[in-house]
Coordinates of N, CA and C in Angstrom, one line a residue:
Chain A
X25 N 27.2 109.6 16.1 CA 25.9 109.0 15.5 C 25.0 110.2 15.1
X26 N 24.9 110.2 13.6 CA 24.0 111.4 13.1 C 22.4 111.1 13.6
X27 N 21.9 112.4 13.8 CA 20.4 112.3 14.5 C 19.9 112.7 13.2
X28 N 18.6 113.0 13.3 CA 17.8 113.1 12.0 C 18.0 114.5 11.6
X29 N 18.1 114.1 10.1 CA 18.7 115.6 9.4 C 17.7 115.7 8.1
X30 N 17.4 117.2 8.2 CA 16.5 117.4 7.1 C 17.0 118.7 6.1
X31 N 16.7 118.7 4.7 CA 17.1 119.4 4.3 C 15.7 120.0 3.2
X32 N 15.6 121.0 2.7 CA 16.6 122.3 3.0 C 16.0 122.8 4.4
X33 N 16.6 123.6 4.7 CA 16.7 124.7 6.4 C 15.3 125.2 6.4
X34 N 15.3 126.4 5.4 CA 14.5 127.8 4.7 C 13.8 127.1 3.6
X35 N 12.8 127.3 3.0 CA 12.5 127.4 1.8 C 11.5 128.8 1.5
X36 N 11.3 129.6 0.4 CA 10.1 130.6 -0.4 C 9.5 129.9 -1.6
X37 N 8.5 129.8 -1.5 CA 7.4 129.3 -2.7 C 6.8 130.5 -2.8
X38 N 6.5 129.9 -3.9 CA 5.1 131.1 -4.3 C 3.8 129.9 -4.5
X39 N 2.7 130.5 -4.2 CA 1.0 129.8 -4.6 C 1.4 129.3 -5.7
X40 N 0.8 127.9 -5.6 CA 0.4 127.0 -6.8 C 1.6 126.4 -7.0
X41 N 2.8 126.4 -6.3 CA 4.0 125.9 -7.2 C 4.2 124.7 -6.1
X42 N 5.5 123.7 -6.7 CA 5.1 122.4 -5.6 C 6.3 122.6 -4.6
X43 N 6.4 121.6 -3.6 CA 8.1 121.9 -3.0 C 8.2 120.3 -2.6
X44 N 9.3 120.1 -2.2 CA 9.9 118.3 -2.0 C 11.0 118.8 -0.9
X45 N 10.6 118.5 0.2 CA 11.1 118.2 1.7 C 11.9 116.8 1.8
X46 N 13.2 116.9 2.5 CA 14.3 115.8 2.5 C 14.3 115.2 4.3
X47 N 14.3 114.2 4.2 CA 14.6 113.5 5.5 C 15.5 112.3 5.8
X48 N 16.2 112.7 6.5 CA 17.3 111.3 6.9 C 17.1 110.9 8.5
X49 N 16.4 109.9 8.5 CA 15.8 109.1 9.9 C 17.6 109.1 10.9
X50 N 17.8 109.0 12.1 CA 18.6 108.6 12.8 C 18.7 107.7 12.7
X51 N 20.2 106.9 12.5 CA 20.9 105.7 12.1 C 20.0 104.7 12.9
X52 N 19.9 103.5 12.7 CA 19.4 102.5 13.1 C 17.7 102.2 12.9
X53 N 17.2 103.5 12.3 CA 15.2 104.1 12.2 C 14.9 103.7 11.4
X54 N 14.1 102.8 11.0 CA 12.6 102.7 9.9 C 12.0 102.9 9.5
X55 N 11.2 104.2 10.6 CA 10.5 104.4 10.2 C 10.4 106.6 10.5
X56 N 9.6 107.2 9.8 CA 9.5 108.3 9.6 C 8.2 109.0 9.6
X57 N 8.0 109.8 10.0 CA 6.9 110.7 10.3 C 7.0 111.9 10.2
X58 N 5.9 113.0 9.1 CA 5.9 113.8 9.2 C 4.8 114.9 10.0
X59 N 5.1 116.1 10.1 CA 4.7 116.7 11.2 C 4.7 118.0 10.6
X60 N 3.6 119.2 10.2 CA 3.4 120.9 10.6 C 3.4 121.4 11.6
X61 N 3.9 122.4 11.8 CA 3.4 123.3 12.7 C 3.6 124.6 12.1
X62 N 2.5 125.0 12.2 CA 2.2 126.5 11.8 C 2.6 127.3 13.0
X63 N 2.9 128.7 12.8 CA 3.2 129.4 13.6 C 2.0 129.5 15.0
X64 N 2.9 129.4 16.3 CA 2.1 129.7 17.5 C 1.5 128.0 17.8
X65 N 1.2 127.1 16.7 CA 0.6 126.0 17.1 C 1.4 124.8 17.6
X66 N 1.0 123.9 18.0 CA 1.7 122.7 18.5 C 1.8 121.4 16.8
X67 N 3.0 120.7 16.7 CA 2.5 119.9 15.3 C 1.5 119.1 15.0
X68 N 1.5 119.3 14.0 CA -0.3 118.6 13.2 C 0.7 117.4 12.6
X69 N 0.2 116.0 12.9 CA 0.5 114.6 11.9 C 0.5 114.9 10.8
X70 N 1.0 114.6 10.5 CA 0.8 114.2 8.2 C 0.6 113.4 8.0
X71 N 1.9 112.2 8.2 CA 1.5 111.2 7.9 C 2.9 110.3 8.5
X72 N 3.3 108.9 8.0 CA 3.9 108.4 8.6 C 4.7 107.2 7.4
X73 N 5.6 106.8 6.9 CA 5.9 106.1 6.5 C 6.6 104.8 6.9
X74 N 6.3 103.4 6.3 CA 7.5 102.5 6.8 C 7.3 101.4 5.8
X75 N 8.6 100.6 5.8 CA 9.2 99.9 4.6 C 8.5 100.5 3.2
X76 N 8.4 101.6 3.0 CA 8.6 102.6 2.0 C 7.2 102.4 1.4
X77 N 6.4 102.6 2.4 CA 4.5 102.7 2.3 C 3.9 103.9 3.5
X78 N 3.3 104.0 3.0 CA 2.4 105.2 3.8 C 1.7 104.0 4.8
X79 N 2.0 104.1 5.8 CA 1.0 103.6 7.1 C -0.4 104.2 7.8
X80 N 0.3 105.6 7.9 CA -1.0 106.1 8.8 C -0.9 107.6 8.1
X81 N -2.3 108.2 8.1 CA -2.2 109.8 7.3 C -3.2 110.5 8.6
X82 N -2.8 111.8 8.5 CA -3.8 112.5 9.5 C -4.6 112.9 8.2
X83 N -5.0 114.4 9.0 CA -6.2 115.2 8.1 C -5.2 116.1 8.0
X84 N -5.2 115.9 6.2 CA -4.4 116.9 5.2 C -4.5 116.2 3.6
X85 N -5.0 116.9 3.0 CA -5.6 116.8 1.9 C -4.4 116.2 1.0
X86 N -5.1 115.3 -0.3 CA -4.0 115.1 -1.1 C -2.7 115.1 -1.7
X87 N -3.0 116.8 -1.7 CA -2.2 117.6 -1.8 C -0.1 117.2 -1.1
X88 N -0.4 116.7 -0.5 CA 1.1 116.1 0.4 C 0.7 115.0 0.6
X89 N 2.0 114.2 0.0 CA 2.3 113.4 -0.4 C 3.8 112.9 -0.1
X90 N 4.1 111.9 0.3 CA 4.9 111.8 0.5 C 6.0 110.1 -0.1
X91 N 7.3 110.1 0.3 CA 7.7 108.7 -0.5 C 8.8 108.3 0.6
X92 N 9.4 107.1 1.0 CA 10.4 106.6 1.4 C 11.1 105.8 0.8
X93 N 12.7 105.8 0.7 CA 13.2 105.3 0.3 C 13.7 103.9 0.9
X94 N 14.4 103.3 0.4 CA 15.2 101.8 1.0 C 16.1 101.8 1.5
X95 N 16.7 103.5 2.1 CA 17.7 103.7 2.8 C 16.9 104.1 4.1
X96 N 15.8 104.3 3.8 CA 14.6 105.1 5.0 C 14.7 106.4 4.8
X97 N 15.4 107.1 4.3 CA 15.2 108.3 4.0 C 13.7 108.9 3.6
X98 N 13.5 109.7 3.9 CA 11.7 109.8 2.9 C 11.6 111.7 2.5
X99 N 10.9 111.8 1.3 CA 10.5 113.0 0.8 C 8.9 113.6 1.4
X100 N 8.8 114.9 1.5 CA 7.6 115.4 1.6 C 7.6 116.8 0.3
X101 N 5.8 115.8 0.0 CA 5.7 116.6 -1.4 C 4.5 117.1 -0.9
X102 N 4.4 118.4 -1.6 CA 3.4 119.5 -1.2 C 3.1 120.4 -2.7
X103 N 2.0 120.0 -3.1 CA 1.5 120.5 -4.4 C 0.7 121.2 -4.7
X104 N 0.1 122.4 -5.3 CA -0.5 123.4 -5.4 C -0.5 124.2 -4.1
X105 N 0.5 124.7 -3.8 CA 1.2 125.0 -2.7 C -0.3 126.3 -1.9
X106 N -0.4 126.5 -1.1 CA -1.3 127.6 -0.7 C -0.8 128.8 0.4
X107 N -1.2 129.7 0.8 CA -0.4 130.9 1.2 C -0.7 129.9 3.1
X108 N -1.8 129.5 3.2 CA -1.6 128.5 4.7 C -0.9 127.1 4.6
X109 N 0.0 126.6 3.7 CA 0.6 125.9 4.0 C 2.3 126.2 4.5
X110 N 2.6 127.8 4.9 CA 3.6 128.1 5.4 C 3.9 127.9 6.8
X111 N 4.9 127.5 7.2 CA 4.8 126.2 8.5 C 6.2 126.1 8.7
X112 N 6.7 125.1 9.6 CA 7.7 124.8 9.7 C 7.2 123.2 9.5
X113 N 8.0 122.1 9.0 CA 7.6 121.4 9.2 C 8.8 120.2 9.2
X114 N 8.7 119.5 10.5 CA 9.2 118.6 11.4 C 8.9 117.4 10.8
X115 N 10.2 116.1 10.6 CA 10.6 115.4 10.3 C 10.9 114.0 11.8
X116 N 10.5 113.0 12.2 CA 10.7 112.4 13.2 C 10.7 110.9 13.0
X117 N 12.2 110.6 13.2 CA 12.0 108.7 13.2 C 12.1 108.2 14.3
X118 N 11.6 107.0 14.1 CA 11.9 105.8 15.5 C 11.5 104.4 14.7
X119 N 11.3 103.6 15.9 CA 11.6 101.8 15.6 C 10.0 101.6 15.0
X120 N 9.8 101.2 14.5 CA 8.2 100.1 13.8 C 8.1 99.5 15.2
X121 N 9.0 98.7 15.6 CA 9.1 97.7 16.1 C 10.0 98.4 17.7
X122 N 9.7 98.8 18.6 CA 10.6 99.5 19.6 C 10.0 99.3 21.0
X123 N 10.5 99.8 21.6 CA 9.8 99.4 23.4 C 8.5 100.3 23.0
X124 N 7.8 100.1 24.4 CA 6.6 100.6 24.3 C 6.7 101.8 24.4
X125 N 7.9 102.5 24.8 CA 8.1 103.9 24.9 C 8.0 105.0 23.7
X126 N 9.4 103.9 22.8 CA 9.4 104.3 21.4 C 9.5 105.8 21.1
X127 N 10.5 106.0 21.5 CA 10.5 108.0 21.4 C 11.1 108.0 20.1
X128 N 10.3 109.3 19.4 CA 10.6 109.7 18.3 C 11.9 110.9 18.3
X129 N 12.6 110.8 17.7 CA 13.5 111.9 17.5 C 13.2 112.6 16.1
X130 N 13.1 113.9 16.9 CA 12.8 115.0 15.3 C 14.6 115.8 14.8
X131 N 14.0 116.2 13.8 CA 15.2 116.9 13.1 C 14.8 118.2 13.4
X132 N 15.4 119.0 12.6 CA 15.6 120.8 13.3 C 14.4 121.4 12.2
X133 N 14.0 120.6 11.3 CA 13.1 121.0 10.6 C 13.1 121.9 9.3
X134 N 12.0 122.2 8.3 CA 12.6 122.9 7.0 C 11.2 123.9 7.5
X135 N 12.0 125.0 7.6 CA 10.7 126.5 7.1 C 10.5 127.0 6.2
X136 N 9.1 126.5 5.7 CA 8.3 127.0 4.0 C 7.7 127.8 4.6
X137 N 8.1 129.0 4.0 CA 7.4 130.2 3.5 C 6.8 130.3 1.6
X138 N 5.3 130.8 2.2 CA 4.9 130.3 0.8 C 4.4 131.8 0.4
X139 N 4.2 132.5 -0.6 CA 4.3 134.0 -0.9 C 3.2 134.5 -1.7
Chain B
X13 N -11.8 116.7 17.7 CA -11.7 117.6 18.5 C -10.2 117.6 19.5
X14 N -10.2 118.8 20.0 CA -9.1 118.8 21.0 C -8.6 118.0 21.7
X15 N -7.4 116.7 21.6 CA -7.0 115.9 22.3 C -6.0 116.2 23.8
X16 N -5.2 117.2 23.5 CA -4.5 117.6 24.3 C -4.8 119.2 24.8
X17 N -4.5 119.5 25.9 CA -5.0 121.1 26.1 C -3.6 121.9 26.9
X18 N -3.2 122.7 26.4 CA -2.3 123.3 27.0 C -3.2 124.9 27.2
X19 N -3.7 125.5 28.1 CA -4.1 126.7 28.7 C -3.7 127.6 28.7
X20 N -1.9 127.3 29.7 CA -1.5 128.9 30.4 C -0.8 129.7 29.6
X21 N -1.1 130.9 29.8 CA 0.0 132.0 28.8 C 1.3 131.9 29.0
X22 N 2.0 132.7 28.6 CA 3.1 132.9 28.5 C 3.7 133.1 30.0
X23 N 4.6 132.4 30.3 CA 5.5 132.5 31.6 C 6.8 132.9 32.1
X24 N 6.8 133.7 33.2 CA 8.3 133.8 33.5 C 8.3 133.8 34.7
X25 N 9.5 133.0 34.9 CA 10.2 131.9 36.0 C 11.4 132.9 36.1
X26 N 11.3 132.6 37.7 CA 12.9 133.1 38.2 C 14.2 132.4 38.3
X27 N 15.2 132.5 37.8 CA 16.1 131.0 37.7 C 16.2 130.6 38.4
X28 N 16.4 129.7 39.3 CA 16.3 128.6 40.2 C 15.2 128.4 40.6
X29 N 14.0 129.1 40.1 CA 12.7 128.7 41.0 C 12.4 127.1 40.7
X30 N 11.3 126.7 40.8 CA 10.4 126.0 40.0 C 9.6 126.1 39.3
X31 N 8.7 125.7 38.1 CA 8.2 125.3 37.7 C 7.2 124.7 37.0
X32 N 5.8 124.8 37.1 CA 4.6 123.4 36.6 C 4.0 123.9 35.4
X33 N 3.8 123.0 34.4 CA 3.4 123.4 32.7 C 1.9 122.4 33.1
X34 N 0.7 122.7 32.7 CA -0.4 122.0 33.2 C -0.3 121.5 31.5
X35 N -1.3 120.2 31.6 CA -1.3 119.6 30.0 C -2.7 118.6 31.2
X36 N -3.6 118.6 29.9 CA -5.1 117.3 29.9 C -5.2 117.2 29.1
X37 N -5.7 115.8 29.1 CA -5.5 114.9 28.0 C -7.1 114.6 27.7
X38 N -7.4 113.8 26.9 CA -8.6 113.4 26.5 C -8.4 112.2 25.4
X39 N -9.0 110.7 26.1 CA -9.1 109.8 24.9 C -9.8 108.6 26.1
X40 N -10.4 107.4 25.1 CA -11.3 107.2 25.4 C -10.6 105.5 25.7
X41 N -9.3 105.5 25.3 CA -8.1 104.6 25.5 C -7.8 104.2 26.4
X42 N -7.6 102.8 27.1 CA -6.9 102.3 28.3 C -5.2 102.5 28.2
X43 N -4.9 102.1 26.8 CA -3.3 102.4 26.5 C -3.1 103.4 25.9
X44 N -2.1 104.6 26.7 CA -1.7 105.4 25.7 C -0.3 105.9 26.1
X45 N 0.4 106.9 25.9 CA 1.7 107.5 26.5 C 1.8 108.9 26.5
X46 N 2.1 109.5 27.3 CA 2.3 110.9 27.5 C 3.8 111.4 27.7
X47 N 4.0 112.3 26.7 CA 5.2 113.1 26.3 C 5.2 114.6 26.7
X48 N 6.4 114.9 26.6 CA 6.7 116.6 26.7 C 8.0 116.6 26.3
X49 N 7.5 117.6 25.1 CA 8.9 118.2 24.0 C 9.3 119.5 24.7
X50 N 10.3 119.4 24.5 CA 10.8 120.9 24.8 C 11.2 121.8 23.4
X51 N 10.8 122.7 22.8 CA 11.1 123.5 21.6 C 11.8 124.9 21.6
X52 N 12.9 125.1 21.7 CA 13.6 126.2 21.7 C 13.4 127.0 20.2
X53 N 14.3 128.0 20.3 CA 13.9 128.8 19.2 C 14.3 128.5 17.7
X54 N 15.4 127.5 18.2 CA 15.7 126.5 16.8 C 15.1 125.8 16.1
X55 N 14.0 125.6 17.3 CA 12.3 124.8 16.3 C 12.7 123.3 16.6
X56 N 14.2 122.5 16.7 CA 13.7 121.3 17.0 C 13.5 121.0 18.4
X57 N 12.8 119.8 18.4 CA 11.6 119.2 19.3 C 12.8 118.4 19.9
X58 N 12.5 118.7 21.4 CA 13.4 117.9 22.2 C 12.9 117.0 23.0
X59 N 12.9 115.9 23.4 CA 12.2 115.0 24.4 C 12.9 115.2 25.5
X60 N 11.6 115.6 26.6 CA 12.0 115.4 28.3 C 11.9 114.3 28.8
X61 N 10.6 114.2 28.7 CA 9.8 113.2 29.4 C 9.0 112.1 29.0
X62 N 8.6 111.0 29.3 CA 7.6 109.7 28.9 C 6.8 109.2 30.5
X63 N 5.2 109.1 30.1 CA 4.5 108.6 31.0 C 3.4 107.4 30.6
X64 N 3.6 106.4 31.1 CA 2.8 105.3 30.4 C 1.6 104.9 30.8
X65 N 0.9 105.2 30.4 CA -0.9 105.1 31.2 C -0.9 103.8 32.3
X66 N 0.4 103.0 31.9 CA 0.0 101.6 33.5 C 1.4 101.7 34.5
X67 N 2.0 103.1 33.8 CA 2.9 103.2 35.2 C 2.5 103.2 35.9
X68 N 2.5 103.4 36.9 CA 2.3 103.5 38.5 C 2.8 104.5 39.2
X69 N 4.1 104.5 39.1 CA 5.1 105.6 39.2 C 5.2 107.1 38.6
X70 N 5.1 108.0 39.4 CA 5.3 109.5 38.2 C 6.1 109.2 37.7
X71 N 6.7 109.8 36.5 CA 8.2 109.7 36.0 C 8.8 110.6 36.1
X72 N 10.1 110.6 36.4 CA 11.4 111.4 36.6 C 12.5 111.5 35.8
X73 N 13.0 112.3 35.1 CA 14.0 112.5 34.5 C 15.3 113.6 34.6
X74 N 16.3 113.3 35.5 CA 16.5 114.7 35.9 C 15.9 116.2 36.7
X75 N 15.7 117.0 36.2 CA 15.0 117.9 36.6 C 13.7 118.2 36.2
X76 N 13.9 117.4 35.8 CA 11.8 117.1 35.2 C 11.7 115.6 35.8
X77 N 10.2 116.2 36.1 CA 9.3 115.0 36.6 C 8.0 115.3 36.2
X78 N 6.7 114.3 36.0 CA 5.7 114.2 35.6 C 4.4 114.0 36.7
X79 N 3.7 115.1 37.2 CA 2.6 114.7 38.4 C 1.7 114.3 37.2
X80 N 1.6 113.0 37.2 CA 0.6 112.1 36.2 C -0.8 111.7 37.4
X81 N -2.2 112.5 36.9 CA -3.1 112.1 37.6 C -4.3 111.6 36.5
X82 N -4.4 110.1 36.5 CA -5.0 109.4 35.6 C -6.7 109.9 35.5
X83 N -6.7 109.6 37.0 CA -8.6 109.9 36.7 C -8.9 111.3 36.2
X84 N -8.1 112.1 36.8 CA -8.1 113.7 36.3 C -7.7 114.3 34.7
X85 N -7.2 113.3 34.1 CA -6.6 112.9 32.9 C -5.6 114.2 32.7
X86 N -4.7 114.6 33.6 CA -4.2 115.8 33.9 C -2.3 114.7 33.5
X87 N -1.6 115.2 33.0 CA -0.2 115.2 33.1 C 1.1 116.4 32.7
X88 N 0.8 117.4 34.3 CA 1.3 118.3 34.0 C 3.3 118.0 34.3
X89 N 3.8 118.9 33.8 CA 5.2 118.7 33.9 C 5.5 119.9 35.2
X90 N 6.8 119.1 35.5 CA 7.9 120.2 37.0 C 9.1 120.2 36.4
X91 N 9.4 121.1 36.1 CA 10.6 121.6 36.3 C 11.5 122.6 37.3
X92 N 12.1 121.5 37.8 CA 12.9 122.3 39.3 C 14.3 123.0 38.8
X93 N 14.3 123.7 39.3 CA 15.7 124.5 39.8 C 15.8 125.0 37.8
X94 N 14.8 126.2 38.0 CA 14.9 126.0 36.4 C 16.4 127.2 36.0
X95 N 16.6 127.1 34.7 CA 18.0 127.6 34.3 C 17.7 128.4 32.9
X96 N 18.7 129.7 32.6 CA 17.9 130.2 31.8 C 18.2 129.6 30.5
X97 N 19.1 128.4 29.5 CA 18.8 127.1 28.9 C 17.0 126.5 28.6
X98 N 16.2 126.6 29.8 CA 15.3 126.6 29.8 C 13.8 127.0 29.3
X99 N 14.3 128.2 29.1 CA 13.7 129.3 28.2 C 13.2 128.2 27.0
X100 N 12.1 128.3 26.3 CA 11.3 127.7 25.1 C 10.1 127.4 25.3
X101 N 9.4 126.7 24.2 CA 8.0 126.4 24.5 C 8.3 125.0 24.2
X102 N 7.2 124.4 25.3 CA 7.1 123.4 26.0 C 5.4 122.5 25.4
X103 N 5.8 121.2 25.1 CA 4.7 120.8 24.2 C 4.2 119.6 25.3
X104 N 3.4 119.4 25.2 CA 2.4 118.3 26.0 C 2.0 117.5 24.3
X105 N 2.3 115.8 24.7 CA 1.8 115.0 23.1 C 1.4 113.9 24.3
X106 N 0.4 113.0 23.4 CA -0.3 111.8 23.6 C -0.2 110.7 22.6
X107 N 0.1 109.3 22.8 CA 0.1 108.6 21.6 C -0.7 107.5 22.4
X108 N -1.9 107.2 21.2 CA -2.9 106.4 21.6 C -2.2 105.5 21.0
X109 N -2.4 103.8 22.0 CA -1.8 102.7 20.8 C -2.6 102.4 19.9
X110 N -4.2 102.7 19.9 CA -4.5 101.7 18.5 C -4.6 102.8 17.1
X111 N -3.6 103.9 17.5 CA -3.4 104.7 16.2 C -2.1 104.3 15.8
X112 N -1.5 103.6 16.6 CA -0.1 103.4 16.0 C 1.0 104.2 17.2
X113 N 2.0 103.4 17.5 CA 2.8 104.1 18.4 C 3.6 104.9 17.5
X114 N 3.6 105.5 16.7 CA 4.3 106.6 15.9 C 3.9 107.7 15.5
X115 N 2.7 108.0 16.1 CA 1.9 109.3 15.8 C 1.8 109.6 17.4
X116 N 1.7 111.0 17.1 CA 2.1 112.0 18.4 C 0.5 112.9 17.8
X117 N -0.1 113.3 19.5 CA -0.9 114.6 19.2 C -0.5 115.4 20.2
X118 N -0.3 116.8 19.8 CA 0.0 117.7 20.0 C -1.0 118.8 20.6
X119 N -0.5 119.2 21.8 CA -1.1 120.6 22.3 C -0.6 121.9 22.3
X120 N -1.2 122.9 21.9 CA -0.4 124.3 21.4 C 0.3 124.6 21.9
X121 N 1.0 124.1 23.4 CA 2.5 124.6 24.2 C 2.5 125.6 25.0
X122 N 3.3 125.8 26.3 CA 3.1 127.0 27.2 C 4.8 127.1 26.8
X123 N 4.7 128.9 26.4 CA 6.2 129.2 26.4 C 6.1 129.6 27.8
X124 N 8.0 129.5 28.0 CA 8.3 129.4 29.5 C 9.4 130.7 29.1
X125 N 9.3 131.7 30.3 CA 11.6 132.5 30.2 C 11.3 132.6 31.3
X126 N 12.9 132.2 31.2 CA 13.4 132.1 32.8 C 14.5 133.1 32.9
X127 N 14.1 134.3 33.8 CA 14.9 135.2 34.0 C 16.1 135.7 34.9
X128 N 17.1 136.0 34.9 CA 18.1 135.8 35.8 C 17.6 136.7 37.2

């Protein structure tokens, strides 16, 4: 049973340019959530996707954006890229609909380095 | 403002010792749930633990357990008989229900090494 897989690993940007982050939820997931963390910090929400709508957003500017697909898969888009939006950032699914526990499983995450 | 608080510096544990990562919480919520990721140097987020604001019970998992003190709004983690596997930083999260059970808040994490 594949757990949640994100691609790419690494990424380098340079300021101002955009990037598109991959996510594949763990078999059976609907739903998807994105997550920063900058170095030293604990993750910051983004946002959260399900049946291929944005549900819930934290505080983060327009700028990231994101899409899901009908497979549940979902993209994170990040536009006018800035030298603080270098991060790692963590990908996590679970049920809409799940016990009250509801634990999210994350993926291993993509590191943007932005230049 | 700051929902979760993780304080202590950086730590080293002797292998087989014990353990305790302090984490307070802050929300104004009768429902919510308390987590602790474990984050190795690979960066993904591991789940130890779950504590539910109407358990009753600490919770136990293994060699983790949760001293959950509600009125103190304190849910620090134990880790017994620690191993040097153990080594990473260690995250304290909160999920209030009327934000949605799918959002996690995060506290900046006590890294832990555990030395032979």
């Amino acid at each position: 049973d594949a757990g949640v897989t994100q691609s790419p690993t690494h990424l380098i940007k340079t300021r101002g340019q955009q990037v598109t982050l991959r996510c594949s939820p763990k078999s059976g997931h609907d739903t998807v959530s994105w997550y920063q963390q900058a170095l030293g910090q604990g993750p910051q929400f983004i946002f959260q996707y399900y049946e291929e709508e944005e549900r819930q957003r934290g505080n983060f500017p327009d700028r990231f954006s994101g899409h899901q697909f009908p497979n549940y898969s979902s993209e994170l888009n990040v536009n006018a890229l800035l030298l603080g939006d270098s991060a790692l950032y963590l990908c996590a699914s679970s049920l809409a609909l799940g016990s009250p526990f509801n634990e999210q499983f994350f993926g291993p995450g993509t590191r943007l380095t932005v230049l | 403002a700051q929902k979760i608080t993780q304080t202590q510096p950086g730590m080293f544990v002797q292998e087989k010792e014990a353990v305790t990562l302090d984490c307070t919480y802050d929300t104004s919520d009768q429902s919510y749930g308390l987590f602790w990721y474990k984050q190795p140097s690979s960066g993904e987020m591991i789940f130890l633990i779950y504590q539910g604001s109407y358990d009753e019970q600490n919770a136990t998992e293994g060699r983790y357990s949760l001293n959950f003190q509600k009125a103190r709004k304190s849910a620090n983690l134990v880790i017994s008989a620690s191993q040097l596997g153990d080594s990473a930083m260690y995250f304290c999260a909160m999920r209030e229900v009327p934000y949605g059970n799918n959002r996690l808040a995060f506290g900046k994490g006590n890294q832990v090494v555990v030395i032979p």
